[in-house]
Amino acid sequence: MSEIRIKEIEYEPLLAIEFTRPLETIDICVASIEPKKTNDILKILSSKLSMVEMNIGHLKRIKKSEKHEKMLDVIINTSTDMEKTEKSLKELLKNANINEDVIKDFRMCKASKYPAFTKDQFNEWKNVWPMIFKDHDSQHNIKLSDKDLENAKKWLSIALDRAEEDKRQVPENKYNNCAVIVDPASSEVLAIETDNRIKCNHPLKHSVMECIKTISDIHNGNNGKNSEIDDQASKRRKLNSEPCIMCCMALVHSRIGRIFFLEKNELDGGLESIHQIHIQPELNHHFQVFKISIKQ
């Protein structure tokens, strides 16, 4: 049995699209107003046209006008019907005993469609229209410790080595993959399994499912080992191929904590290629995912 030794790896956290999307803009209807009437106009706008209700709560409603000296620009709404917008707002001003001359030049401008989740996004997108920024750096700048990297290399080497051995034993196995589930607190290997679909002629015997079954057997005391194993919420999994959608959902239900994988699964990968199951807001458990590349 050969031993694969990985000297150095690079990693990329697979984040939600909110952290990686480029700038997309929407049209906003703005007008220029006299500064002395700002509070009165904002009260009217906020009561009738809330920024949150228009799904633009991430934008600042007002800014210094670049077009009209000593005036401010304010977001009215997201409608492209400026004539109707102007008529409606001036009617509201009239009802509030505010002279309509304090507002002028209704026009369309651009603004970011989405809130910025990173500082780089914010620094770029705020130039289109000023924005409110909530710092999500703790979710974005995920850094692995030196110990994490050493352990990732160690267990990835084992997964690759076991997959290579399995390929020699079952040359016709086109699903050549190996999964390792580790307890990060003790660095104990809880399960290490290869893909057995071809070997056992069973469509569900993916390496991940086999690992989960092994741990389940330990929990249930069906394999002669100590059944005192913690919940999997902190467990980490290393494998050489992105798990399929079925396996990803099984890992959600198993409360896995972190996944490392090496290669994309273009056919039905559930973490990058087809879906990003680990960050779906509808699910009640989420976990970190890192795509690993081996430095030559």
PDB file of C-alpha atoms in Angstrom:
ATOM      1  CA  MET A   1       0.000   0.000   0.000  1.00  0.00           C
ATOM      2  CA  SER A   2       1.513   3.316  -1.125  1.00  0.00           C
ATOM      3  CA  GLU A   3       1.328   6.408   1.029  1.00  0.00           C
ATOM      4  CA  ILE A   4       0.424   9.724  -0.569  1.00  0.00           C
ATOM      5  CA  ARG A   5       1.978  12.694   1.194  1.00  0.00           C
ATOM      6  CA  ILE A   6       0.704  16.197   0.451  1.00  0.00           C
ATOM      7  CA  LYS A   7       3.297  18.871   1.159  1.00  0.00           C
ATOM      8  CA  GLU A   8       1.231  22.017   0.771  1.00  0.00           C
ATOM      9  CA  ILE A   9      -2.389  22.933   0.037  1.00  0.00           C
ATOM     10  CA  GLU A  10      -4.421  26.015  -0.707  1.00  0.00           C
ATOM     11  CA  TYR A  11      -8.029  26.435   0.330  1.00  0.00           C
ATOM     12  CA  GLU A  12     -11.040  28.441  -0.762  1.00  0.00           C
ATOM     13  CA  PRO A  13     -14.093  28.813   1.482  1.00  0.00           C
ATOM     14  CA  LEU A  14     -17.289  28.295  -0.500  1.00  0.00           C
ATOM     15  CA  LEU A  15     -19.399  31.239   0.562  1.00  0.00           C
ATOM     16  CA  ALA A  16     -22.930  32.356  -0.122  1.00  0.00           C
ATOM     17  CA  ILE A  17     -23.451  34.355  -3.307  1.00  0.00           C
ATOM     18  CA  GLU A  18     -23.998  37.455  -1.157  1.00  0.00           C
ATOM     19  CA  PHE A  19     -20.242  37.520  -0.519  1.00  0.00           C
ATOM     20  CA  THR A  20     -19.136  36.957  -4.113  1.00  0.00           C
ATOM     21  CA  ARG A  21     -21.700  38.561  -6.414  1.00  0.00           C
ATOM     22  CA  PRO A  22     -20.675  41.491  -8.632  1.00  0.00           C
ATOM     23  CA  LEU A  23     -22.469  44.818  -8.690  1.00  0.00           C
ATOM     24  CA  GLU A  24     -26.031  44.752 -10.014  1.00  0.00           C
ATOM     25  CA  THR A  25     -27.970  47.991 -10.235  1.00  0.00           C
ATOM     26  CA  ILE A  26     -31.611  49.030 -10.146  1.00  0.00           C
ATOM     27  CA  ASP A  27     -33.350  52.228 -11.203  1.00  0.00           C
ATOM     28  CA  ILE A  28     -34.421  54.619  -8.489  1.00  0.00           C
ATOM     29  CA  CYS A  29     -36.476  57.766  -8.839  1.00  0.00           C
ATOM     30  CA  VAL A  30     -34.823  60.713  -7.068  1.00  0.00           C
ATOM     31  CA  ALA A  31     -35.469  64.406  -6.721  1.00  0.00           C
ATOM     32  CA  SER A  32     -33.549  67.389  -5.376  1.00  0.00           C
ATOM     33  CA  ILE A  33     -34.886  69.129  -2.252  1.00  0.00           C
ATOM     34  CA  GLU A  34     -34.214  72.225  -0.175  1.00  0.00           C
ATOM     35  CA  PRO A  35     -32.185  71.226   2.923  1.00  0.00           C
ATOM     36  CA  LYS A  36     -34.388  73.223   5.291  1.00  0.00           C
ATOM     37  CA  LYS A  37     -37.376  71.043   4.406  1.00  0.00           C
ATOM     38  CA  THR A  38     -35.516  67.723   4.619  1.00  0.00           C
ATOM     39  CA  ASN A  39     -37.153  66.485   7.831  1.00  0.00           C
ATOM     40  CA  ASP A  40     -40.681  67.324   6.667  1.00  0.00           C
ATOM     41  CA  ILE A  41     -40.198  65.612   3.311  1.00  0.00           C
ATOM     42  CA  LEU A  42     -38.534  62.543   4.844  1.00  0.00           C
ATOM     43  CA  LYS A  43     -41.433  62.115   7.264  1.00  0.00           C
ATOM     44  CA  ILE A  44     -43.873  62.071   4.369  1.00  0.00           C
ATOM     45  CA  LEU A  45     -41.758  59.682   2.312  1.00  0.00           C
ATOM     46  CA  SER A  46     -41.143  57.326   5.234  1.00  0.00           C
ATOM     47  CA  SER A  47     -44.836  57.076   6.048  1.00  0.00           C
ATOM     48  CA  LYS A  48     -45.901  56.411   2.463  1.00  0.00           C
ATOM     49  CA  LEU A  49     -42.829  54.879   0.783  1.00  0.00           C
ATOM     50  CA  SER A  50     -40.696  52.971   3.269  1.00  0.00           C
ATOM     51  CA  MET A  51     -37.196  52.005   2.077  1.00  0.00           C
ATOM     52  CA  VAL A  52     -37.611  48.546   3.608  1.00  0.00           C
ATOM     53  CA  GLU A  53     -40.957  47.989   1.900  1.00  0.00           C
ATOM     54  CA  MET A  54     -39.301  48.903  -1.417  1.00  0.00           C
ATOM     55  CA  ASN A  55     -36.528  46.347  -0.678  1.00  0.00           C
ATOM     56  CA  ILE A  56     -33.846  49.019  -0.716  1.00  0.00           C
ATOM     57  CA  GLY A  57     -33.243  49.343   3.000  1.00  0.00           C
ATOM     58  CA  HIS A  58     -29.519  48.956   2.320  1.00  0.00           C
ATOM     59  CA  LEU A  59     -29.417  52.361   0.587  1.00  0.00           C
ATOM     60  CA  LYS A  60     -29.133  55.755   2.229  1.00  0.00           C
ATOM     61  CA  ARG A  61     -32.223  57.758   1.416  1.00  0.00           C
ATOM     62  CA  ILE A  62     -30.513  61.090   1.079  1.00  0.00           C
ATOM     63  CA  LYS A  63     -27.207  62.453  -0.143  1.00  0.00           C
ATOM     64  CA  LYS A  64     -25.605  65.740  -1.135  1.00  0.00           C
ATOM     65  CA  SER A  65     -26.636  66.710  -4.642  1.00  0.00           C
ATOM     66  CA  GLU A  66     -23.905  66.715  -7.252  1.00  0.00           C
ATOM     67  CA  LYS A  67     -26.196  68.354  -9.796  1.00  0.00           C
ATOM     68  CA  HIS A  68     -27.759  71.188  -7.805  1.00  0.00           C
ATOM     69  CA  GLU A  69     -25.624  73.342  -5.529  1.00  0.00           C
ATOM     70  CA  LYS A  70     -26.792  73.637  -1.919  1.00  0.00           C
ATOM     71  CA  MET A  71     -29.476  70.996  -2.403  1.00  0.00           C
ATOM     72  CA  LEU A  72     -29.897  67.386  -1.389  1.00  0.00           C
ATOM     73  CA  ASP A  73     -30.929  64.402  -3.501  1.00  0.00           C
ATOM     74  CA  VAL A  74     -33.524  62.069  -2.013  1.00  0.00           C
ATOM     75  CA  ILE A  75     -34.812  58.671  -3.115  1.00  0.00           C
ATOM     76  CA  ILE A  76     -38.547  58.857  -3.805  1.00  0.00           C
ATOM     77  CA  ASN A  77     -39.294  55.318  -4.977  1.00  0.00           C
ATOM     78  CA  THR A  78     -38.271  52.615  -7.460  1.00  0.00           C
ATOM     79  CA  SER A  79     -40.964  53.413 -10.016  1.00  0.00           C
ATOM     80  CA  THR A  80     -39.955  54.345 -13.550  1.00  0.00           C
ATOM     81  CA  ASP A  81     -43.126  56.433 -13.989  1.00  0.00           C
ATOM     82  CA  MET A  82     -41.600  59.766 -12.978  1.00  0.00           C
ATOM     83  CA  GLU A  83     -44.607  61.813 -14.039  1.00  0.00           C
ATOM     84  CA  LYS A  84     -46.941  59.851 -11.795  1.00  0.00           C
ATOM     85  CA  THR A  85     -44.400  59.896  -8.943  1.00  0.00           C
ATOM     86  CA  GLU A  86     -43.951  63.660  -9.151  1.00  0.00           C
ATOM     87  CA  LYS A  87     -47.702  64.294  -9.262  1.00  0.00           C
ATOM     88  CA  SER A  88     -48.374  62.000  -6.280  1.00  0.00           C
ATOM     89  CA  LEU A  89     -45.597  63.463  -4.119  1.00  0.00           C
ATOM     90  CA  LYS A  90     -46.526  67.065  -4.826  1.00  0.00           C
ATOM     91  CA  GLU A  91     -50.084  66.235  -3.841  1.00  0.00           C
ATOM     92  CA  LEU A  92     -48.783  64.875  -0.521  1.00  0.00           C
ATOM     93  CA  LEU A  93     -46.717  68.031   0.002  1.00  0.00           C
ATOM     94  CA  LYS A  94     -49.741  70.192  -0.701  1.00  0.00           C
ATOM     95  CA  ASN A  95     -51.808  68.289   1.852  1.00  0.00           C
ATOM     96  CA  ALA A  96     -49.033  68.876   4.391  1.00  0.00           C
ATOM     97  CA  ASN A  97     -48.961  72.615   3.609  1.00  0.00           C
ATOM     98  CA  ILE A  98     -45.471  72.394   2.103  1.00  0.00           C
ATOM     99  CA  ASN A  99     -44.725  74.494  -0.970  1.00  0.00           C
ATOM    100  CA  GLU A 100     -44.007  72.189  -3.901  1.00  0.00           C
ATOM    101  CA  ASP A 101     -41.142  74.480  -4.992  1.00  0.00           C
ATOM    102  CA  VAL A 102     -38.936  72.922  -2.313  1.00  0.00           C
ATOM    103  CA  ILE A 103     -38.582  69.818  -4.518  1.00  0.00           C
ATOM    104  CA  LYS A 104     -37.560  69.680  -8.165  1.00  0.00           C
ATOM    105  CA  ASP A 105     -35.853  67.764 -10.959  1.00  0.00           C
ATOM    106  CA  PHE A 106     -37.406  64.322 -10.658  1.00  0.00           C
ATOM    107  CA  ARG A 107     -35.105  61.906 -12.482  1.00  0.00           C
ATOM    108  CA  MET A 108     -33.907  58.309 -12.651  1.00  0.00           C
ATOM    109  CA  CYS A 109     -30.608  57.231 -11.117  1.00  0.00           C
ATOM    110  CA  LYS A 110     -28.834  53.951 -10.504  1.00  0.00           C
ATOM    111  CA  ALA A 111     -28.167  52.233  -7.174  1.00  0.00           C
ATOM    112  CA  SER A 112     -26.998  48.846  -5.973  1.00  0.00           C
ATOM    113  CA  LYS A 113     -29.731  46.220  -6.091  1.00  0.00           C
ATOM    114  CA  TYR A 114     -28.252  44.280  -3.155  1.00  0.00           C
ATOM    115  CA  PRO A 115     -26.639  45.132   0.188  1.00  0.00           C
ATOM    116  CA  ALA A 116     -22.857  44.860   0.387  1.00  0.00           C
ATOM    117  CA  PHE A 117     -21.589  41.943   2.469  1.00  0.00           C
ATOM    118  CA  THR A 118     -17.865  42.630   2.109  1.00  0.00           C
ATOM    119  CA  LYS A 119     -15.801  45.792   2.398  1.00  0.00           C
ATOM    120  CA  ASP A 120     -14.636  45.429  -1.197  1.00  0.00           C
ATOM    121  CA  GLN A 121     -18.240  45.316  -2.402  1.00  0.00           C
ATOM    122  CA  PHE A 122     -19.132  48.286  -0.239  1.00  0.00           C
ATOM    123  CA  ASN A 123     -16.197  50.406  -1.417  1.00  0.00           C
ATOM    124  CA  GLU A 124     -17.201  49.803  -5.037  1.00  0.00           C
ATOM    125  CA  TRP A 125     -20.991  49.908  -4.828  1.00  0.00           C
ATOM    126  CA  LYS A 126     -21.294  53.010  -2.654  1.00  0.00           C
ATOM    127  CA  ASN A 127     -19.916  55.060  -5.549  1.00  0.00           C
ATOM    128  CA  VAL A 128     -23.142  54.399  -7.461  1.00  0.00           C
ATOM    129  CA  TRP A 129     -25.352  55.553  -4.570  1.00  0.00           C
ATOM    130  CA  PRO A 130     -24.473  55.806  -0.846  1.00  0.00           C
ATOM    131  CA  MET A 131     -25.167  52.646   1.150  1.00  0.00           C
ATOM    132  CA  ILE A 132     -25.496  51.367   4.694  1.00  0.00           C
ATOM    133  CA  PHE A 133     -22.870  48.743   5.479  1.00  0.00           C
ATOM    134  CA  LYS A 134     -23.181  45.937   8.006  1.00  0.00           C
ATOM    135  CA  ASP A 135     -19.875  44.201   8.619  1.00  0.00           C
ATOM    136  CA  HIS A 136     -20.012  40.480   7.793  1.00  0.00           C
ATOM    137  CA  ASP A 137     -16.233  39.972   7.835  1.00  0.00           C
ATOM    138  CA  SER A 138     -16.447  37.276  10.507  1.00  0.00           C
ATOM    139  CA  GLN A 139     -18.459  35.169   8.042  1.00  0.00           C
ATOM    140  CA  HIS A 140     -16.406  36.170   5.002  1.00  0.00           C
ATOM    141  CA  ASN A 141     -12.787  36.119   6.123  1.00  0.00           C
ATOM    142  CA  ILE A 142     -12.666  32.517   7.288  1.00  0.00           C
ATOM    143  CA  LYS A 143      -9.085  31.662   8.142  1.00  0.00           C
ATOM    144  CA  LEU A 144      -7.845  28.179   8.916  1.00  0.00           C
ATOM    145  CA  SER A 145      -5.192  27.762  11.581  1.00  0.00           C
ATOM    146  CA  ASP A 146      -1.878  26.044  10.881  1.00  0.00           C
ATOM    147  CA  LYS A 147      -3.166  23.070  12.853  1.00  0.00           C
ATOM    148  CA  ASP A 148      -6.332  22.951  10.729  1.00  0.00           C
ATOM    149  CA  LEU A 149      -4.231  22.948   7.559  1.00  0.00           C
ATOM    150  CA  GLU A 150      -1.914  20.231   8.825  1.00  0.00           C
ATOM    151  CA  ASN A 151      -4.864  18.060   9.774  1.00  0.00           C
ATOM    152  CA  ALA A 152      -6.545  18.716   6.428  1.00  0.00           C
ATOM    153  CA  LYS A 153      -3.395  17.598   4.590  1.00  0.00           C
ATOM    154  CA  LYS A 154      -3.107  14.525   6.783  1.00  0.00           C
ATOM    155  CA  TRP A 155      -6.661  13.316   6.319  1.00  0.00           C
ATOM    156  CA  LEU A 156      -6.813  14.242   2.646  1.00  0.00           C
ATOM    157  CA  SER A 157      -3.680  12.174   2.113  1.00  0.00           C
ATOM    158  CA  ILE A 158      -5.391   9.239   3.804  1.00  0.00           C
ATOM    159  CA  ALA A 159      -8.527   9.686   1.670  1.00  0.00           C
ATOM    160  CA  LEU A 160      -6.514   9.795  -1.555  1.00  0.00           C
ATOM    161  CA  ASP A 161      -4.428   6.813  -0.493  1.00  0.00           C
ATOM    162  CA  ARG A 162      -7.497   4.740   0.364  1.00  0.00           C
ATOM    163  CA  ALA A 163      -9.196   5.734  -2.910  1.00  0.00           C
ATOM    164  CA  GLU A 164      -6.090   4.664  -4.835  1.00  0.00           C
ATOM    165  CA  GLU A 165      -5.988   1.331  -3.029  1.00  0.00           C
ATOM    166  CA  ASP A 166      -9.685   0.775  -3.730  1.00  0.00           C
ATOM    167  CA  LYS A 167      -9.140   1.529  -7.416  1.00  0.00           C
ATOM    168  CA  ARG A 168      -6.460  -1.162  -7.591  1.00  0.00           C
ATOM    169  CA  GLN A 169      -8.775  -3.660  -5.929  1.00  0.00           C
ATOM    170  CA  VAL A 170     -11.837  -2.732  -8.003  1.00  0.00           C
ATOM    171  CA  PRO A 171     -10.514  -1.358 -11.339  1.00  0.00           C
ATOM    172  CA  GLU A 172     -14.008  -1.080 -12.794  1.00  0.00           C
ATOM    173  CA  ASN A 173     -15.115   1.296 -10.016  1.00  0.00           C
ATOM    174  CA  LYS A 174     -15.881   4.543 -11.838  1.00  0.00           C
ATOM    175  CA  TYR A 175     -16.946   6.187  -8.571  1.00  0.00           C
ATOM    176  CA  ASN A 176     -13.459   6.345  -7.136  1.00  0.00           C
ATOM    177  CA  ASN A 177     -13.894   8.381  -3.981  1.00  0.00           C
ATOM    178  CA  CYS A 178     -13.141   8.149  -0.266  1.00  0.00           C
ATOM    179  CA  ALA A 179     -14.616   9.998   2.702  1.00  0.00           C
ATOM    180  CA  VAL A 180     -13.084  10.448   6.141  1.00  0.00           C
ATOM    181  CA  ILE A 181     -15.056  11.770   9.128  1.00  0.00           C
ATOM    182  CA  VAL A 182     -12.924  13.039  11.991  1.00  0.00           C
ATOM    183  CA  ASP A 183     -13.617  14.326  15.483  1.00  0.00           C
ATOM    184  CA  PRO A 184     -11.685  17.665  15.488  1.00  0.00           C
ATOM    185  CA  ALA A 185     -11.423  17.732  19.273  1.00  0.00           C
ATOM    186  CA  SER A 186      -9.524  14.450  19.503  1.00  0.00           C
ATOM    187  CA  SER A 187      -8.369  14.047  15.864  1.00  0.00           C
ATOM    188  CA  GLU A 188      -9.872  10.584  16.070  1.00  0.00           C
ATOM    189  CA  VAL A 189     -11.038   9.028  12.817  1.00  0.00           C
ATOM    190  CA  LEU A 190     -14.664   8.086  13.299  1.00  0.00           C
ATOM    191  CA  ALA A 191     -15.163   6.593   9.853  1.00  0.00           C
ATOM    192  CA  ILE A 192     -13.245   6.090   6.622  1.00  0.00           C
ATOM    193  CA  GLU A 193     -15.083   4.563   3.684  1.00  0.00           C
ATOM    194  CA  THR A 194     -14.799   4.309  -0.092  1.00  0.00           C
ATOM    195  CA  ASP A 195     -17.604   4.350  -2.643  1.00  0.00           C
ATOM    196  CA  ASN A 196     -19.116   0.851  -2.800  1.00  0.00           C
ATOM    197  CA  ARG A 197     -21.794   1.286  -5.463  1.00  0.00           C
ATOM    198  CA  ILE A 198     -20.007  -0.928  -7.989  1.00  0.00           C
ATOM    199  CA  LYS A 199     -18.542  -3.368  -5.476  1.00  0.00           C
ATOM    200  CA  CYS A 200     -21.895  -4.019  -3.775  1.00  0.00           C
ATOM    201  CA  ASN A 201     -24.140  -3.304  -6.761  1.00  0.00           C
ATOM    202  CA  HIS A 202     -26.122  -0.827  -4.664  1.00  0.00           C
ATOM    203  CA  PRO A 203     -26.945   2.728  -5.863  1.00  0.00           C
ATOM    204  CA  LEU A 204     -26.896   4.323  -2.399  1.00  0.00           C
ATOM    205  CA  LYS A 205     -23.527   3.116  -1.161  1.00  0.00           C
ATOM    206  CA  HIS A 206     -21.727   6.414  -1.711  1.00  0.00           C
ATOM    207  CA  SER A 207     -18.636   6.962   0.439  1.00  0.00           C
ATOM    208  CA  VAL A 208     -20.460   9.591   2.526  1.00  0.00           C
ATOM    209  CA  MET A 209     -23.452   7.343   3.147  1.00  0.00           C
ATOM    210  CA  GLU A 210     -21.117   4.509   4.122  1.00  0.00           C
ATOM    211  CA  CYS A 211     -19.344   6.765   6.619  1.00  0.00           C
ATOM    212  CA  ILE A 212     -22.635   7.873   8.149  1.00  0.00           C
ATOM    213  CA  LYS A 213     -23.731   4.246   8.426  1.00  0.00           C
ATOM    214  CA  THR A 214     -20.464   3.327  10.144  1.00  0.00           C
ATOM    215  CA  ILE A 215     -20.936   6.074  12.733  1.00  0.00           C
ATOM    216  CA  SER A 216     -24.578   5.096  13.159  1.00  0.00           C
ATOM    217  CA  ASP A 217     -23.501   1.520  13.844  1.00  0.00           C
ATOM    218  CA  ILE A 218     -21.083   2.787  16.504  1.00  0.00           C
ATOM    219  CA  HIS A 219     -23.848   4.867  18.078  1.00  0.00           C
ATOM    220  CA  ASN A 220     -26.096   1.825  18.148  1.00  0.00           C
ATOM    221  CA  GLY A 221     -23.365  -0.487  19.387  1.00  0.00           C
ATOM    222  CA  ASN A 222     -23.604  -2.724  16.334  1.00  0.00           C
ATOM    223  CA  ASN A 223     -19.897  -3.065  15.654  1.00  0.00           C
ATOM    224  CA  GLY A 224     -18.407  -3.957  19.005  1.00  0.00           C
ATOM    225  CA  LYS A 225     -16.931  -0.481  19.553  1.00  0.00           C
ATOM    226  CA  ASN A 226     -17.635   2.038  22.270  1.00  0.00           C
ATOM    227  CA  SER A 227     -21.003   3.610  21.463  1.00  0.00           C
ATOM    228  CA  GLU A 228     -20.255   6.819  23.399  1.00  0.00           C
ATOM    229  CA  ILE A 229     -19.780   9.205  20.466  1.00  0.00           C
ATOM    230  CA  ASP A 230     -20.775  12.849  20.525  1.00  0.00           C
ATOM    231  CA  ASP A 231     -23.282  14.357  18.140  1.00  0.00           C
ATOM    232  CA  GLN A 232     -21.703  15.011  14.753  1.00  0.00           C
ATOM    233  CA  ALA A 233     -22.240  18.771  14.850  1.00  0.00           C
ATOM    234  CA  SER A 234     -18.515  19.427  15.267  1.00  0.00           C
ATOM    235  CA  LYS A 235     -17.266  16.621  13.049  1.00  0.00           C
ATOM    236  CA  ARG A 236     -15.181  17.322   9.969  1.00  0.00           C
ATOM    237  CA  ARG A 237     -15.144  15.452   6.744  1.00  0.00           C
ATOM    238  CA  LYS A 238     -12.376  15.115   4.167  1.00  0.00           C
ATOM    239  CA  LEU A 239     -12.867  13.576   0.749  1.00  0.00           C
ATOM    240  CA  ASN A 240     -11.390  13.791  -2.694  1.00  0.00           C
ATOM    241  CA  SER A 241     -14.624  14.603  -4.557  1.00  0.00           C
ATOM    242  CA  GLU A 242     -17.499  17.010  -3.950  1.00  0.00           C
ATOM    243  CA  PRO A 243     -20.440  15.081  -2.451  1.00  0.00           C
ATOM    244  CA  CYS A 244     -23.665  14.704  -4.401  1.00  0.00           C
ATOM    245  CA  ILE A 245     -26.896  16.426  -3.417  1.00  0.00           C
ATOM    246  CA  MET A 246     -28.224  13.348  -1.600  1.00  0.00           C
ATOM    247  CA  CYS A 247     -25.046  13.009   0.455  1.00  0.00           C
ATOM    248  CA  CYS A 248     -25.030  16.725   1.266  1.00  0.00           C
ATOM    249  CA  MET A 249     -28.548  16.481   2.680  1.00  0.00           C
ATOM    250  CA  ALA A 250     -27.490  13.448   4.710  1.00  0.00           C
ATOM    251  CA  LEU A 251     -24.626  15.541   6.111  1.00  0.00           C
ATOM    252  CA  VAL A 252     -27.074  18.316   7.014  1.00  0.00           C
ATOM    253  CA  HIS A 253     -29.162  15.824   8.981  1.00  0.00           C
ATOM    254  CA  SER A 254     -25.968  14.433  10.547  1.00  0.00           C
ATOM    255  CA  ARG A 255     -25.037  17.948  11.716  1.00  0.00           C
ATOM    256  CA  ILE A 256     -21.563  17.868  10.181  1.00  0.00           C
ATOM    257  CA  GLY A 257     -19.461  20.915  11.070  1.00  0.00           C
ATOM    258  CA  ARG A 258     -16.947  21.362   8.260  1.00  0.00           C
ATOM    259  CA  ILE A 259     -16.162  19.750   4.902  1.00  0.00           C
ATOM    260  CA  PHE A 260     -12.984  19.694   2.819  1.00  0.00           C
ATOM    261  CA  PHE A 261     -13.027  18.376  -0.734  1.00  0.00           C
ATOM    262  CA  LEU A 262     -10.603  18.312  -3.633  1.00  0.00           C
ATOM    263  CA  GLU A 263     -12.481  17.904  -6.927  1.00  0.00           C
ATOM    264  CA  LYS A 264     -15.765  19.280  -8.271  1.00  0.00           C
ATOM    265  CA  ASN A 265     -18.604  16.916  -9.072  1.00  0.00           C
ATOM    266  CA  GLU A 266     -20.010  18.504 -12.223  1.00  0.00           C
ATOM    267  CA  LEU A 267     -22.842  15.968 -12.518  1.00  0.00           C
ATOM    268  CA  ASP A 268     -24.642  16.423  -9.203  1.00  0.00           C
ATOM    269  CA  GLY A 269     -22.351  18.187  -6.724  1.00  0.00           C
ATOM    270  CA  GLY A 270     -24.272  19.700  -3.832  1.00  0.00           C
ATOM    271  CA  LEU A 271     -21.753  22.221  -2.493  1.00  0.00           C
ATOM    272  CA  GLU A 272     -20.508  24.109  -5.554  1.00  0.00           C
ATOM    273  CA  SER A 273     -21.326  22.568  -8.913  1.00  0.00           C
ATOM    274  CA  ILE A 274     -25.146  22.366  -8.831  1.00  0.00           C
ATOM    275  CA  HIS A 275     -26.264  23.666  -5.423  1.00  0.00           C
ATOM    276  CA  GLN A 276     -24.822  25.213  -2.262  1.00  0.00           C
ATOM    277  CA  ILE A 277     -26.738  23.151   0.247  1.00  0.00           C
ATOM    278  CA  HIS A 278     -24.459  24.136   3.152  1.00  0.00           C
ATOM    279  CA  ILE A 279     -25.737  27.724   3.070  1.00  0.00           C
ATOM    280  CA  GLN A 280     -29.396  27.326   2.109  1.00  0.00           C
ATOM    281  CA  PRO A 281     -31.329  29.665   4.446  1.00  0.00           C
ATOM    282  CA  GLU A 282     -34.354  27.346   4.437  1.00  0.00           C
ATOM    283  CA  LEU A 283     -32.399  24.562   6.160  1.00  0.00           C
ATOM    284  CA  ASN A 284     -31.984  24.369   9.939  1.00  0.00           C
ATOM    285  CA  HIS A 285     -28.279  23.493   9.876  1.00  0.00           C
ATOM    286  CA  HIS A 286     -25.350  25.048   8.039  1.00  0.00           C
ATOM    287  CA  PHE A 287     -21.684  24.134   7.871  1.00  0.00           C
ATOM    288  CA  GLN A 288     -18.406  25.427   6.487  1.00  0.00           C
ATOM    289  CA  VAL A 289     -17.055  24.112   3.202  1.00  0.00           C
ATOM    290  CA  PHE A 290     -13.532  24.446   1.841  1.00  0.00           C
ATOM    291  CA  LYS A 291     -12.389  23.531  -1.636  1.00  0.00           C
ATOM    292  CA  ILE A 292      -8.821  22.291  -1.480  1.00  0.00           C
ATOM    293  CA  SER A 293      -6.157  22.483  -4.164  1.00  0.00           C
ATOM    294  CA  ILE A 294      -2.781  20.768  -3.924  1.00  0.00           C
ATOM    295  CA  LYS A 295       0.150  23.075  -4.650  1.00  0.00           C
ATOM    296  CA  GLN A 296       2.652  21.584  -7.053  1.00  0.00           C
TER     297      GLN A 296
END
